[in-house]
């Protein structure tokens, strides 16, 4: 198709008063318009047409790996065949819980190919919420991988849990060929449900295809494009990124943002040659600093939150003239509503960055509180009009009727009230002003201000309080708390922040605290929020006194912190997080430190002290060295030192900062980072890790008694250290295990048999461990199966195992170590792939380690909201450690270290005190 034909694509309808159409990316010779008639089919039909025409074209790129359209279609067909074998062809919900990547995308396609509609579950949800959602949907099938299968089996009720990662990729290669109507449901996405009951937004194949059409024609998507997929498939924002790529023959590039730093994200964009970048503005601005440029990116999609003038300035600085920014508004209920395009030739708009004009077949209205049209420049609720709105909310007709209504009696079009606040410019362009109610978005997450106010009001010394969202022009929205103390001067900001952290997640803690003598009141006696004074940017009253910088490095750092935190003055002993910093700002700050001093400083440096003084010392002492084997968080004190294996091999163990602060001041506290963070080769077993860690702590404490503890995998290594110390006649007063499971203890007999067999046939230890793990996984997968299904499973796996043993035997000639695993040397991994690689290594070692007998005191701290019952966990530990005790802690595996870290610290303190007193 030539460019003249391409230019015939219809422009989006123009709002009343618009004088010029929105700017768009330039035409590409390979661009093929998405015609309106092509929405009258199913999603699988459109995808299968590209798989048939271009089977070898790359569909998904993850790191250095890639998957063709033919291979992705084959994987999806295998999953569809398994679903059909389980549930038949009737339309019904199928839920799934999977990490970011190929398997999640193939599973979505497989569910749709089977004539079902998918409902994603997010890994960050609590187990109770997942169980409630499965019950509400009356789902009969839940898809997951081997990692999440045990926890889901506990929550799924009568639903069948299927491990899609274990499906034989050769089980079926043909398309199911089901008749799927455009009006059939494609998915149900649940809202965040910060308060109240979450709502499940339903949508059809036709509407999804129409939304793909809007993006395709607006962004000129071609088969040559590579689209970033940074949002988890558990969030509705991923729908457009996945299907705009795969329903146009383009390539989807998924990345788990939780596993990379901002610098690694920037490297990844270059390595993958991403052409269409999509994220919320906060993520976009996090990796842009220095002189870094991105020549392959031609479109930047900024959605999900308000973009700022600073974002457009960053775009002009870091992206070339062939790239444009597309700022837009979309919701789960509507898909893409409007877009505003910005290029290098345009001046950055004053005030609020607009979100544009309506896209194809969509219109918007701005209504005031009486339901009348708001005038130009007047704020009101954004109402969307289209024939392609979501059908409504799952099993909630009342909420559907409240949000949706017919546009006219003789039209397919309907109206949707977004609950968003907007304002029209004279040219018909729309400005987005946030939510109408008290909900605000901070760091991409919804926050109810009433919840923050309630927590703040419960703090001793606070008489009155109000919390507002501050949206400064060149920074992310953040919370500001205004309070009237019961007695002047009232609590310090340090005290307020620490107390709030006991009940609130980090993004809900205000960045600034402003103390007033009294609240301004309106004539009717209510607090006049408009009359609250703006936060002045003065240094808050902290527990530490202000200390000025003493040298040039400290001076540069204090200036950097003052600019980043908008606080003056900053003292060299002030804590970054007590000044209002958070993990995202910390990552940005460390990136700018690297640019300023030309040295790569690991985030783990902040473990030892989040102050200018400490950071300046690390820079002077060349902080590019690998993380030390032992990090001292408190070396003074008369008690027995507590050595804690923090276990957080992906995020650096930042929770230990708060944990250390809350322990007794007389308690020495040393943190041992996981193996691999020190630049050395990662040992091939937890037993070998224990030997390395014992050498580190003996350099500080040659003889016992010892106090040991650990989180998750770190707890298992600490357990092995305690066993070895006991065998050597050393005393271990207490072993504290946080969230560490002994589930593998049931395979002790199997482990002994494998070792006997390995000695008999002279297997290399690596091969013996590999065989054990595969046999263990084989038995674990059978748990809960009926006898008939177990027999079929055994037959199928026997055939696979026979082929694999033949392959294995062919590689064992001459006593060689079969290449059954990738190398464990961090130096063999690229910087971008390091986090993913170390995660896989530790997951593998988790499955291999089987705890053995230990006679010392063990205290198991288990999160109350973990899917595995605490009684099961302690019973498993007692099989090898008869003296194991259970202490419940608040939260789940993640929130126990973040939202409830204060409770964790109190429980750990009690355990250590009992050890010092000889109890237990």
mmCIF file of C-alpha atoms in Angstrom, residues 544 554 557-558 561 570-579 589-590 605-619 657 661:
data_model
loop_
_atom_site.group_PDB
_atom_site.id
_atom_site.type_symbol
_atom_site.label_atom_id
_atom_site.label_comp_id
_atom_site.label_asym_id
_atom_site.label_seq_id
_atom_site.Cartn_x
_atom_site.Cartn_y
_atom_site.Cartn_z
ATOM 1 C CA UNK A 544 18.378 14.965 64.567
ATOM 2 C CA UNK A 554 28.953 16.781 51.111
ATOM 3 C CA UNK A 557 25.133 15.994 47.817
ATOM 4 C CA UNK A 558 23.159 18.375 50.037
ATOM 5 C CA UNK A 561 18.978 16.358 47.943
ATOM 6 C CA UNK A 570 19.398 19.577 54.320
ATOM 7 C CA UNK A 571 21.888 18.536 56.988
ATOM 8 C CA UNK A 572 24.536 15.894 56.493
ATOM 9 C CA UNK A 573 23.074 13.755 59.314
ATOM 10 C CA UNK A 574 19.468 13.970 58.049
ATOM 11 C CA UNK A 575 17.926 10.676 56.941
ATOM 12 C CA UNK A 576 16.796 10.697 53.290
ATOM 13 C CA UNK A 577 13.588 8.812 54.057
ATOM 14 C CA UNK A 578 12.729 10.944 57.090
ATOM 15 C CA UNK A 579 13.009 14.000 54.851
ATOM 16 C CA UNK A 589 18.861 10.131 43.510
ATOM 17 C CA UNK A 590 21.437 7.350 43.207
ATOM 18 C CA UNK A 605 24.935 1.456 50.132
ATOM 19 C CA UNK A 606 21.920 3.118 51.756
ATOM 20 C CA UNK A 607 21.550 0.064 54.007
ATOM 21 C CA UNK A 608 24.420 1.320 56.142
ATOM 22 C CA UNK A 609 23.079 4.862 56.418
ATOM 23 C CA UNK A 610 20.739 7.011 54.309
ATOM 24 C CA UNK A 611 22.542 10.258 55.122
ATOM 25 C CA UNK A 612 24.688 12.688 53.142
ATOM 26 C CA UNK A 613 27.559 12.016 55.539
ATOM 27 C CA UNK A 614 27.536 8.276 54.896
ATOM 28 C CA UNK A 615 26.998 8.591 51.151
ATOM 29 C CA UNK A 616 29.844 11.096 50.837
ATOM 30 C CA UNK A 617 32.145 8.730 52.719
ATOM 31 C CA UNK A 618 31.169 5.861 50.389
ATOM 32 C CA UNK A 619 31.950 8.003 47.349
ATOM 33 C CA UNK A 657 17.021 -0.221 58.009
ATOM 34 C CA UNK A 661 16.270 1.142 64.211
#
